């Protein structure tokens, strides 16, 4: 199962890299979301896939049962999901406002701060 998840993680990272290299803002946003999901899956896989024994400490004991799941990766993933959703929501609103103001989704057409006939920067120093 871990080999299949490793392949899925690689697929997520490659799809995210492909989408992030695009010039369209919406594809970049989807690339950020897929990258976040890939990182969450990576953290989950690094925490080892174990049996379905919940990490609950029985009454009168000081340690959880042997072979129980590690709660730390689960807590990290839950936090990362919330932060990733907030980041994606912020970027989505930012992209929408940029589209409204500049009337363009392509990053080449969004170069408002650069003068049109400006000299090119030097290629070497």
PDB file of C-alpha atoms in Angstrom, residues 12 32-42 81:
ATOM      1  CA  UNK A  12       0.374  14.809  -7.298  1.00  0.00           C
ATOM      2  CA  UNK A  32      -1.074  25.090  -5.301  1.00  0.00           C
ATOM      3  CA  UNK A  33      -4.107  23.110  -4.089  1.00  0.00           C
ATOM      4  CA  UNK A  34      -2.815  19.848  -5.574  1.00  0.00           C
ATOM      5  CA  UNK A  35       0.638  20.501  -4.117  1.00  0.00           C
ATOM      6  CA  UNK A  36      -0.921  20.945  -0.661  1.00  0.00           C
ATOM      7  CA  UNK A  37      -2.804  17.666  -1.019  1.00  0.00           C
ATOM      8  CA  UNK A  38       0.383  15.923  -2.108  1.00  0.00           C
ATOM      9  CA  UNK A  39       2.260  17.213   0.936  1.00  0.00           C
ATOM     10  CA  UNK A  40      -0.582  16.079   3.219  1.00  0.00           C
ATOM     11  CA  UNK A  41      -0.480  12.610   1.682  1.00  0.00           C
ATOM     12  CA  UNK A  42       3.312  12.572   2.052  1.00  0.00           C
ATOM     13  CA  UNK A  81      -5.734  20.879   5.636  1.00  0.00           C
TER      14      UNK A  81
END
